[in-house]
Amino acid sequence: MPDFSDLPPLPPLAVLAHVVDVHCHPTDSPLDPELFSTLPHRICAMATRGTDQELVADLARRYPDKVVPCFGYHPWFTHWISLSDCPSKEAHYRALFLPAGESKPEHEVAFARLLPHLPHPTPLSDILHSLRASLTSFPNAMLGEVGLDRACRVPYSPPAPPPYASSASCAEDGGARELSPFAIPLAHQVAILEAQLAVAVELRRNVSMHSVKAQQATLEFLARTKARHGRAWHAISVDMHSCGLSAQTWAAVEAERACVVQKTHCNVFLSLSTAINARSPAHTALIQACAPDRLLAESDFHDIAYSAPYVWDMVCRIADARGWPVERSAEELEGDGKEGVVRRLAENWQRFVEGGHRPRTHKKKDRRQLLLDESESDEEAGSAGES
Ligand SMILES: [Zn+2]
């Protein structure tokens, strides 16, 4: 059994029942029916590649009250997807990894070593077809995990069958796999992300999005998506999962009052995990920079046993960074007038699920009201100074 003694003690079930782990990967580990049938909280279970979409669907069918299924293709595996319908295997990977005129002789050697371990590419049209089928078979399903990653390199080891966590090809295993020199070109990742997102917008589904070392590309992607889909874009919610954006970049995404501007988004939320974000002290600044009604918590763990302890750890970190009280009993949760972290995050999740966001603009009337508010607060400040 894992050791959670460094983490804050879990609250009673009545409190945990209001907590949602908005991003984790439980199908990376063998299914433990005992843990799932006694799960104290709710989770969003991510799919990442062809072989785990059905595992996520199965989990959601077994535990519909606990699991929100999320279907989609992670950026780390987008090289397995071809934009055209039936390319030869070698031509597909050569175009991605050895673009004409740019390859070095040592890359030819690496390519020859890697190619036999790569699967035959799946056409994007097939991917979108099965994505659509998965999303439509669950009315509450989300798109995830999708995104952009400029840090990842393709490993030499062949793709492992699930459960991935018990194989050496598990994500982020700190160098257990030997990496090839090849990265997946950003333009390829963007094309696959755009296509998946178009399905999500059409079906009005929320999104869990990954972004690593791709701040500028992510901002540009969001702006393009907003321009392309217009109103339909605001109908859905997007969670930047284990958000690696700086507090400054986040402020640019939000810019609440300027949501009509192409680069800002009233439908984008932010979730943090201890596993990824707490490695850097910058996560506290990010929590503080985020609007209080856009924060969510996640574990990003590959094993359901870690989900509750780690999502609760992040709930407590958010409370710390914001100075919000932590509810530790049903009474505290129900109590009036208290803006506790569990209640706030539960309300944020509700807002996320409902979607239908509205850009807040300053109409003429608003501006008058704003001036009025300002003069009132000046008066208050003045009278406070006198006393
Ligand atoms: Zn993830």
Short mmCIF file of C-alpha atoms and ligand atoms in Angstrom, two decimals:
data_model
loop_
_atom_site.label_atom_id
_atom_site.label_comp_id
_atom_site.label_asym_id
_atom_site.label_seq_id
_atom_site.Cartn_x
_atom_site.Cartn_y
_atom_site.Cartn_z
CA MET A 1 0.00 0.00 0.00
CA PRO A 2 1.41 3.43 -0.89
CA ASP A 3 2.52 5.74 1.93
CA PHE A 4 0.55 8.98 2.16
CA SER A 5 1.92 10.11 5.54
CA ASP A 6 3.41 13.31 4.04
CA LEU A 7 -0.01 14.42 2.82
CA PRO A 8 -2.76 16.19 4.78
CA PRO A 9 -5.19 13.72 6.42
CA LEU A 10 -8.32 13.06 4.42
CA PRO A 11 -11.56 14.69 5.60
CA PRO A 12 -14.72 12.64 6.30
CA LEU A 13 -16.58 11.08 3.38
CA ALA A 14 -19.31 13.73 3.61
CA VAL A 15 -16.69 16.31 2.57
CA LEU A 16 -14.82 14.17 0.05
CA ALA A 17 -18.10 13.46 -1.72
CA HIS A 18 -17.98 17.08 -2.96
CA VAL A 19 -14.45 16.80 -4.33
CA VAL A 20 -13.76 16.13 -8.03
CA ASP A 21 -10.40 14.95 -9.36
CA VAL A 22 -10.75 16.69 -12.72
CA HIS A 23 -7.85 14.87 -14.38
CA CYS A 24 -6.42 11.40 -13.76
CA HIS A 25 -5.49 8.22 -15.60
CA PRO A 26 -6.90 5.27 -13.61
CA THR A 27 -6.97 2.93 -16.62
CA ASP A 28 -3.15 3.06 -16.73
CA SER A 29 -3.25 0.60 -13.80
CA PRO A 30 -5.10 -2.71 -13.42
CA LEU A 31 -8.71 -2.17 -12.37
CA ASP A 32 -9.29 -2.59 -8.62
CA PRO A 33 -13.08 -3.07 -8.22
CA GLU A 34 -12.82 -2.75 -4.43
CA LEU A 35 -11.25 0.73 -4.63
CA PHE A 36 -13.75 1.90 -7.24
CA SER A 37 -16.83 0.65 -5.45
CA THR A 38 -15.77 2.54 -2.29
CA LEU A 39 -14.44 5.63 -4.05
CA PRO A 40 -15.24 8.63 -1.82
CA HIS A 41 -15.08 11.29 -4.57
CA ARG A 42 -15.65 11.72 -8.30
CA ILE A 43 -13.04 11.60 -11.05
CA CYS A 44 -12.51 12.52 -14.70
CA ALA A 45 -10.77 9.52 -16.29
CA MET A 46 -8.61 10.42 -19.28
CA ALA A 47 -7.97 8.39 -22.39
CA THR A 48 -4.75 9.03 -24.29
CA ARG A 49 -4.42 6.67 -27.27
CA GLY A 50 -6.24 4.02 -29.29
CA THR A 51 -5.85 1.22 -26.77
CA ASP A 52 -7.35 2.97 -23.73
CA GLN A 53 -10.51 4.61 -25.15
CA GLU A 54 -12.54 1.45 -24.56
CA LEU A 55 -11.03 0.95 -21.07
CA VAL A 56 -12.26 4.40 -20.08
CA ALA A 57 -15.70 3.66 -21.55
CA ASP A 58 -15.85 0.41 -19.61
CA LEU A 59 -14.90 2.15 -16.36
CA ALA A 60 -17.62 4.76 -16.86
CA ARG A 61 -20.21 2.07 -17.57
CA ARG A 62 -19.29 0.25 -14.36
CA TYR A 63 -19.15 3.31 -12.11
CA PRO A 64 -21.40 5.93 -13.72
CA ASP A 65 -21.82 7.94 -10.50
CA LYS A 66 -18.09 8.23 -9.92
CA VAL A 67 -16.47 8.44 -13.35
CA VAL A 68 -16.73 11.12 -16.02
CA PRO A 69 -15.26 9.47 -19.13
CA CYS A 70 -12.87 11.54 -21.24
CA PHE A 71 -11.97 10.44 -24.76
CA GLY A 72 -9.21 11.78 -26.96
CA TYR A 73 -5.65 11.46 -28.24
CA HIS A 74 -2.76 12.83 -26.20
CA PRO A 75 -0.06 14.88 -27.97
CA TRP A 76 2.62 12.28 -27.06
CA PHE A 77 0.93 9.77 -29.37
CA THR A 78 -0.07 12.00 -32.26
CA HIS A 79 2.76 10.68 -34.47
CA TRP A 80 0.74 7.45 -34.69
CA ILE A 81 -1.98 9.42 -36.50
CA SER A 82 -1.73 10.35 -40.19
CA LEU A 83 -3.48 13.36 -41.67
CA SER A 84 -3.98 11.59 -44.99
CA ASP A 85 -6.00 8.43 -45.40
CA CYS A 86 -3.53 5.73 -46.42
CA PRO A 87 0.11 6.70 -46.45
CA SER A 88 2.84 4.08 -46.38
CA LYS A 89 4.20 3.63 -42.88
CA GLU A 90 7.70 4.77 -43.76
CA ALA A 91 6.55 7.77 -45.79
CA HIS A 92 4.38 8.95 -42.90
CA TYR A 93 7.10 8.80 -40.24
CA ARG A 94 9.79 10.07 -42.60
CA ALA A 95 7.72 13.18 -43.35
CA LEU A 96 7.34 13.82 -39.60
CA PHE A 97 10.87 13.07 -38.38
CA LEU A 98 13.15 13.63 -41.36
CA PRO A 99 11.74 16.66 -43.19
CA ALA A 100 13.53 17.18 -46.51
CA GLY A 101 16.73 19.15 -46.25
CA GLU A 102 16.83 19.15 -42.45
CA SER A 103 18.00 15.68 -41.49
CA LYS A 104 21.51 14.81 -40.35
CA PRO A 105 23.23 11.47 -41.10
CA GLU A 106 22.89 10.34 -37.47
CA HIS A 107 19.17 10.91 -37.71
CA GLU A 108 18.96 8.39 -40.55
CA VAL A 109 20.54 5.82 -38.23
CA ALA A 110 18.15 6.68 -35.41
CA PHE A 111 15.19 6.57 -37.80
CA ALA A 112 16.16 3.10 -39.05
CA ARG A 113 16.31 1.92 -35.43
CA LEU A 114 12.98 3.49 -34.45
CA LEU A 115 10.84 2.64 -37.48
CA PRO A 116 10.33 -1.10 -36.80
CA HIS A 117 8.92 -0.25 -33.33
CA LEU A 118 6.35 2.23 -34.60
CA PRO A 119 2.80 1.11 -35.37
CA HIS A 120 1.21 1.55 -38.77
CA PRO A 121 -0.34 5.03 -38.62
CA THR A 122 -4.09 5.38 -38.11
CA PRO A 123 -5.79 7.93 -40.40
CA LEU A 124 -7.16 10.97 -38.58
CA SER A 125 -10.56 10.36 -40.19
CA ASP A 126 -10.78 6.98 -38.37
CA ILE A 127 -9.68 8.59 -35.10
CA LEU A 128 -12.37 11.27 -35.38
CA HIS A 129 -14.99 8.69 -36.29
CA SER A 130 -14.33 6.65 -33.13
CA LEU A 131 -13.96 9.79 -31.00
CA ARG A 132 -17.39 10.96 -32.11
CA ALA A 133 -18.88 7.54 -31.36
CA SER A 134 -17.33 7.46 -27.86
CA LEU A 135 -18.45 10.98 -27.00
CA THR A 136 -21.99 10.45 -28.21
CA SER A 137 -22.40 7.21 -26.27
CA PHE A 138 -21.93 9.12 -22.96
CA PRO A 139 -23.88 12.35 -22.59
CA ASN A 140 -21.47 13.57 -19.88
CA ALA A 141 -18.24 12.58 -21.68
CA MET A 142 -15.49 15.14 -22.23
CA LEU A 143 -12.66 15.48 -24.74
CA GLY A 144 -9.33 14.56 -23.08
CA GLU A 145 -6.50 14.28 -22.84
CA VAL A 146 -5.55 16.40 -25.82
CA GLY A 147 -3.09 19.23 -26.23
CA LEU A 148 0.34 20.46 -27.27
CA ASP A 149 3.77 19.39 -26.00
CA ARG A 150 7.07 20.74 -27.25
CA ALA A 151 9.16 18.88 -24.67
CA CYS A 152 8.38 15.27 -25.47
CA ARG A 153 10.58 13.06 -27.59
CA VAL A 154 9.61 9.74 -29.10
CA PRO A 155 10.99 6.71 -27.19
CA TYR A 156 12.66 3.80 -28.99
CA SER A 157 10.59 1.23 -27.09
CA PRO A 158 7.51 -0.14 -28.85
CA PRO A 159 4.05 0.97 -27.68
CA ALA A 160 3.02 -1.06 -24.64
CA PRO A 161 -0.38 -2.69 -24.23
CA PRO A 162 -2.45 -1.48 -21.27
CA PRO A 163 -2.22 -1.22 -18.30
CA TYR A 164 0.64 1.11 -19.17
CA ALA A 165 1.75 1.88 -15.61
CA SER A 166 3.02 -1.66 -15.16
CA SER A 167 5.16 -1.47 -18.30
CA ALA A 168 8.39 0.41 -18.90
CA SER A 169 6.74 2.68 -21.43
CA CYS A 170 4.74 4.53 -18.80
CA ALA A 171 4.69 8.28 -19.17
CA GLU A 172 7.24 10.43 -17.38
CA ASP A 173 9.09 7.53 -15.85
CA GLY A 174 12.25 9.54 -15.46
CA GLY A 175 14.47 8.07 -18.13
CA ALA A 176 13.54 4.39 -17.92
CA ARG A 177 13.05 4.55 -21.67
CA GLU A 178 15.70 5.48 -24.13
CA LEU A 179 14.55 8.43 -26.19
CA SER A 180 15.11 8.93 -29.90
CA PRO A 181 16.19 12.40 -31.09
CA PHE A 182 12.76 12.92 -32.69
CA ALA A 183 10.03 15.25 -31.50
CA ILE A 184 6.56 15.37 -33.02
CA PRO A 185 6.36 18.54 -35.14
CA LEU A 186 4.15 21.15 -33.54
CA ALA A 187 2.18 21.71 -36.77
CA HIS A 188 1.22 18.01 -36.75
CA GLN A 189 0.12 18.19 -33.10
CA VAL A 190 -1.88 21.34 -33.82
CA ALA A 191 -3.67 19.76 -36.79
CA ILE A 192 -4.77 16.80 -34.66
CA LEU A 193 -5.75 18.98 -31.73
CA GLU A 194 -7.80 21.28 -33.97
CA ALA A 195 -9.65 18.36 -35.52
CA GLN A 196 -10.49 16.86 -32.11
CA LEU A 197 -11.57 20.19 -30.72
CA ALA A 198 -13.88 20.79 -33.68
CA VAL A 199 -15.71 17.57 -32.73
CA ALA A 200 -15.92 18.72 -29.09
CA VAL A 201 -17.33 22.11 -30.08
CA GLU A 202 -19.84 20.49 -32.45
CA LEU A 203 -21.02 18.04 -29.77
CA ARG A 204 -20.77 20.72 -27.10
CA ARG A 205 -18.32 18.81 -24.93
CA ASN A 206 -15.87 20.19 -22.39
CA VAL A 207 -12.15 19.67 -22.77
CA SER A 208 -9.16 18.66 -20.63
CA MET A 209 -6.10 20.17 -22.28
CA HIS A 210 -2.38 19.51 -21.86
CA SER A 211 0.16 22.23 -22.62
CA VAL A 212 3.88 21.75 -21.98
CA LYS A 213 6.59 24.16 -23.12
CA ALA A 214 4.07 25.56 -25.57
CA GLN A 215 2.75 28.76 -23.99
CA GLN A 216 2.80 30.86 -27.16
CA ALA A 217 1.48 28.02 -29.32
CA THR A 218 -1.32 27.42 -26.80
CA LEU A 219 -2.34 31.08 -26.75
CA GLU A 220 -2.35 31.18 -30.55
CA PHE A 221 -4.30 27.95 -30.70
CA LEU A 222 -6.95 29.24 -28.29
CA ALA A 223 -7.27 32.50 -30.21
CA ARG A 224 -7.65 30.69 -33.54
CA THR A 225 -10.21 28.28 -32.07
CA LYS A 226 -12.23 31.14 -30.68
CA ALA A 227 -12.16 32.98 -34.01
CA ARG A 228 -13.10 29.82 -35.90
CA HIS A 229 -16.01 28.71 -33.72
CA GLY A 230 -17.34 32.02 -32.44
CA ARG A 231 -20.21 31.63 -30.01
CA ALA A 232 -20.01 27.85 -29.99
CA TRP A 233 -16.56 28.19 -28.40
CA HIS A 234 -18.06 29.92 -25.34
CA ALA A 235 -20.65 27.16 -25.00
CA ILE A 236 -17.96 24.71 -23.87
CA SER A 237 -15.45 24.83 -21.00
CA VAL A 238 -11.75 24.11 -21.37
CA ASP A 239 -9.56 23.04 -18.45
CA MET A 240 -5.83 23.72 -18.76
CA HIS A 241 -4.73 20.64 -16.86
CA SER A 242 -1.61 20.64 -14.63
CA CYS A 243 -1.35 24.11 -16.02
CA GLY A 244 2.26 24.97 -16.86
CA LEU A 245 1.49 28.49 -17.99
CA SER A 246 3.14 31.28 -16.04
CA ALA A 247 1.00 33.52 -13.84
CA GLN A 248 1.58 36.28 -16.41
CA THR A 249 0.43 34.18 -19.35
CA TRP A 250 -2.59 33.09 -17.36
CA ALA A 251 -3.52 36.69 -16.71
CA ALA A 252 -3.48 37.20 -20.49
CA VAL A 253 -5.83 34.23 -20.99
CA GLU A 254 -8.29 35.55 -18.45
CA ALA A 255 -8.31 39.32 -18.81
CA GLU A 256 -11.93 38.97 -17.70
CA ARG A 257 -13.14 42.40 -18.63
CA ALA A 258 -11.63 42.16 -22.10
CA CYS A 259 -13.10 38.78 -23.01
CA VAL A 260 -14.36 40.16 -26.29
CA VAL A 261 -10.75 40.46 -27.41
CA GLN A 262 -9.58 37.51 -29.48
CA LYS A 263 -6.78 36.50 -27.12
CA THR A 264 -8.82 36.21 -23.93
CA HIS A 265 -11.20 33.48 -22.90
CA CYS A 266 -14.04 33.48 -20.40
CA ASN A 267 -14.47 29.69 -20.80
CA VAL A 268 -10.95 28.56 -19.85
CA PHE A 269 -10.37 27.07 -16.38
CA LEU A 270 -7.18 26.04 -14.64
CA SER A 271 -6.47 22.85 -12.69
CA LEU A 272 -3.34 21.97 -10.78
CA SER A 273 -1.81 18.73 -9.54
CA THR A 274 0.73 18.07 -6.82
CA ALA A 275 2.45 15.58 -9.14
CA ILE A 276 3.28 18.17 -11.82
CA ASN A 277 2.76 21.68 -10.46
CA ALA A 278 4.10 21.36 -6.93
CA ARG A 279 7.57 20.64 -8.36
CA SER A 280 7.80 24.37 -8.92
CA PRO A 281 7.03 27.11 -6.37
CA ALA A 282 5.50 29.08 -9.28
CA HIS A 283 2.24 27.17 -8.76
CA THR A 284 1.38 29.35 -5.76
CA ALA A 285 1.61 32.51 -7.90
CA LEU A 286 -0.53 30.82 -10.53
CA ILE A 287 -3.22 29.92 -7.97
CA GLN A 288 -3.20 33.52 -6.79
CA ALA A 289 -3.31 34.94 -10.32
CA CYS A 290 -6.33 32.84 -11.30
CA ALA A 291 -9.87 34.14 -10.84
CA PRO A 292 -11.36 32.33 -7.82
CA ASP A 293 -14.19 30.89 -9.92
CA ARG A 294 -11.90 29.28 -12.50
CA LEU A 295 -9.80 27.07 -10.19
CA LEU A 296 -10.10 23.27 -10.15
CA ALA A 297 -8.05 20.47 -8.53
CA GLU A 298 -6.66 17.24 -9.97
CA SER A 299 -4.24 14.41 -9.16
CA ASP A 300 -3.06 13.45 -12.70
CA PHE A 301 -2.25 10.03 -11.17
CA HIS A 302 -2.12 6.75 -13.08
CA ASP A 303 -3.53 4.73 -10.17
CA ILE A 304 -6.90 5.29 -8.49
CA ALA A 305 -5.37 4.61 -5.03
CA TYR A 306 -3.56 7.97 -5.33
CA SER A 307 -6.46 10.03 -6.59
CA ALA A 308 -8.21 11.04 -3.32
CA PRO A 309 -5.03 11.70 -1.23
CA TYR A 310 -3.40 13.78 -3.98
CA VAL A 311 -6.42 15.72 -5.12
CA TRP A 312 -7.09 16.54 -1.44
CA ASP A 313 -3.47 17.69 -1.11
CA MET A 314 -4.04 20.11 -4.00
CA VAL A 315 -7.35 21.28 -2.48
CA CYS A 316 -5.41 22.17 0.70
CA ARG A 317 -2.63 23.90 -1.29
CA ILE A 318 -5.23 26.02 -3.10
CA ALA A 319 -6.82 26.91 0.26
CA ASP A 320 -3.39 27.91 1.60
CA ALA A 321 -2.48 30.04 -1.39
CA ARG A 322 -5.85 31.83 -1.41
CA GLY A 323 -6.39 32.06 2.34
CA TRP A 324 -9.66 30.10 2.10
CA PRO A 325 -10.85 27.95 5.02
CA VAL A 326 -10.84 24.17 4.57
CA GLU A 327 -14.12 22.49 5.48
CA ARG A 328 -13.50 19.40 7.60
CA SER A 329 -17.05 18.29 8.38
CA ALA A 330 -20.49 18.19 6.78
CA GLU A 331 -21.59 20.98 9.16
CA GLU A 332 -18.77 23.28 8.05
CA LEU A 333 -19.61 22.55 4.44
CA GLU A 334 -23.28 23.38 4.89
CA GLY A 335 -22.65 26.40 7.12
CA ASP A 336 -23.83 29.81 5.89
CA GLY A 337 -21.58 32.64 4.90
CA LYS A 338 -18.41 30.60 4.74
CA GLU A 339 -16.43 30.62 1.54
CA GLY A 340 -14.58 27.37 2.11
CA VAL A 341 -12.34 25.79 -0.51
CA VAL A 342 -14.40 22.60 -0.99
CA ARG A 343 -17.58 24.52 -1.62
CA ARG A 344 -15.88 26.97 -3.96
CA LEU A 345 -14.21 24.25 -6.02
CA ALA A 346 -17.47 22.27 -6.19
CA GLU A 347 -19.23 25.38 -7.51
CA ASN A 348 -16.44 25.94 -10.04
CA TRP A 349 -16.83 22.36 -11.25
CA GLN A 350 -20.55 22.95 -11.67
CA ARG A 351 -19.83 26.08 -13.70
CA PHE A 352 -17.35 24.11 -15.78
CA VAL A 353 -19.83 21.30 -16.46
CA GLU A 354 -22.65 23.66 -17.40
CA GLY A 355 -20.60 25.69 -19.89
CA GLY A 356 -22.51 28.38 -21.77
CA HIS A 357 -20.09 31.13 -20.74
CA ARG A 358 -20.73 34.75 -21.51
CA PRO A 359 -18.03 37.28 -22.20
CA ARG A 360 -18.34 40.04 -19.65
CA THR A 361 -18.23 43.33 -21.46
CA HIS A 362 -18.51 46.88 -20.24
CA LYS A 363 -21.54 48.35 -21.86
CA LYS A 364 -22.29 52.05 -21.47
CA LYS A 365 -24.51 51.43 -18.49
CA ASP A 366 -21.84 49.31 -16.88
CA ARG A 367 -19.28 52.04 -17.28
CA ARG A 368 -21.61 54.54 -15.59
CA GLN A 369 -22.17 52.05 -12.80
CA LEU A 370 -18.44 51.55 -12.55
CA LEU A 371 -17.83 55.30 -12.17
CA LEU A 372 -20.56 55.43 -9.55
CA ASP A 373 -18.98 52.51 -7.69
CA GLU A 374 -15.61 54.18 -7.85
CA SER A 375 -16.89 57.47 -6.46
CA GLU A 376 -18.71 55.59 -3.69
CA SER A 377 -15.60 53.70 -2.75
CA ASP A 378 -13.63 56.98 -2.78
CA GLU A 379 -16.15 58.40 -0.35
CA GLU A 380 -15.89 55.33 1.84
CA ALA A 381 -12.12 55.54 1.79
CA GLY A 382 -12.37 59.25 2.66
CA SER A 383 -14.69 58.71 5.60
CA ALA A 384 -12.63 55.76 6.78
CA GLY A 385 -9.57 58.06 6.78
CA GLU A 386 -11.38 60.59 8.94
CA SER A 387 -12.30 58.19 11.71
ZN ZN B 1 -2.70 13.61 -17.84
#
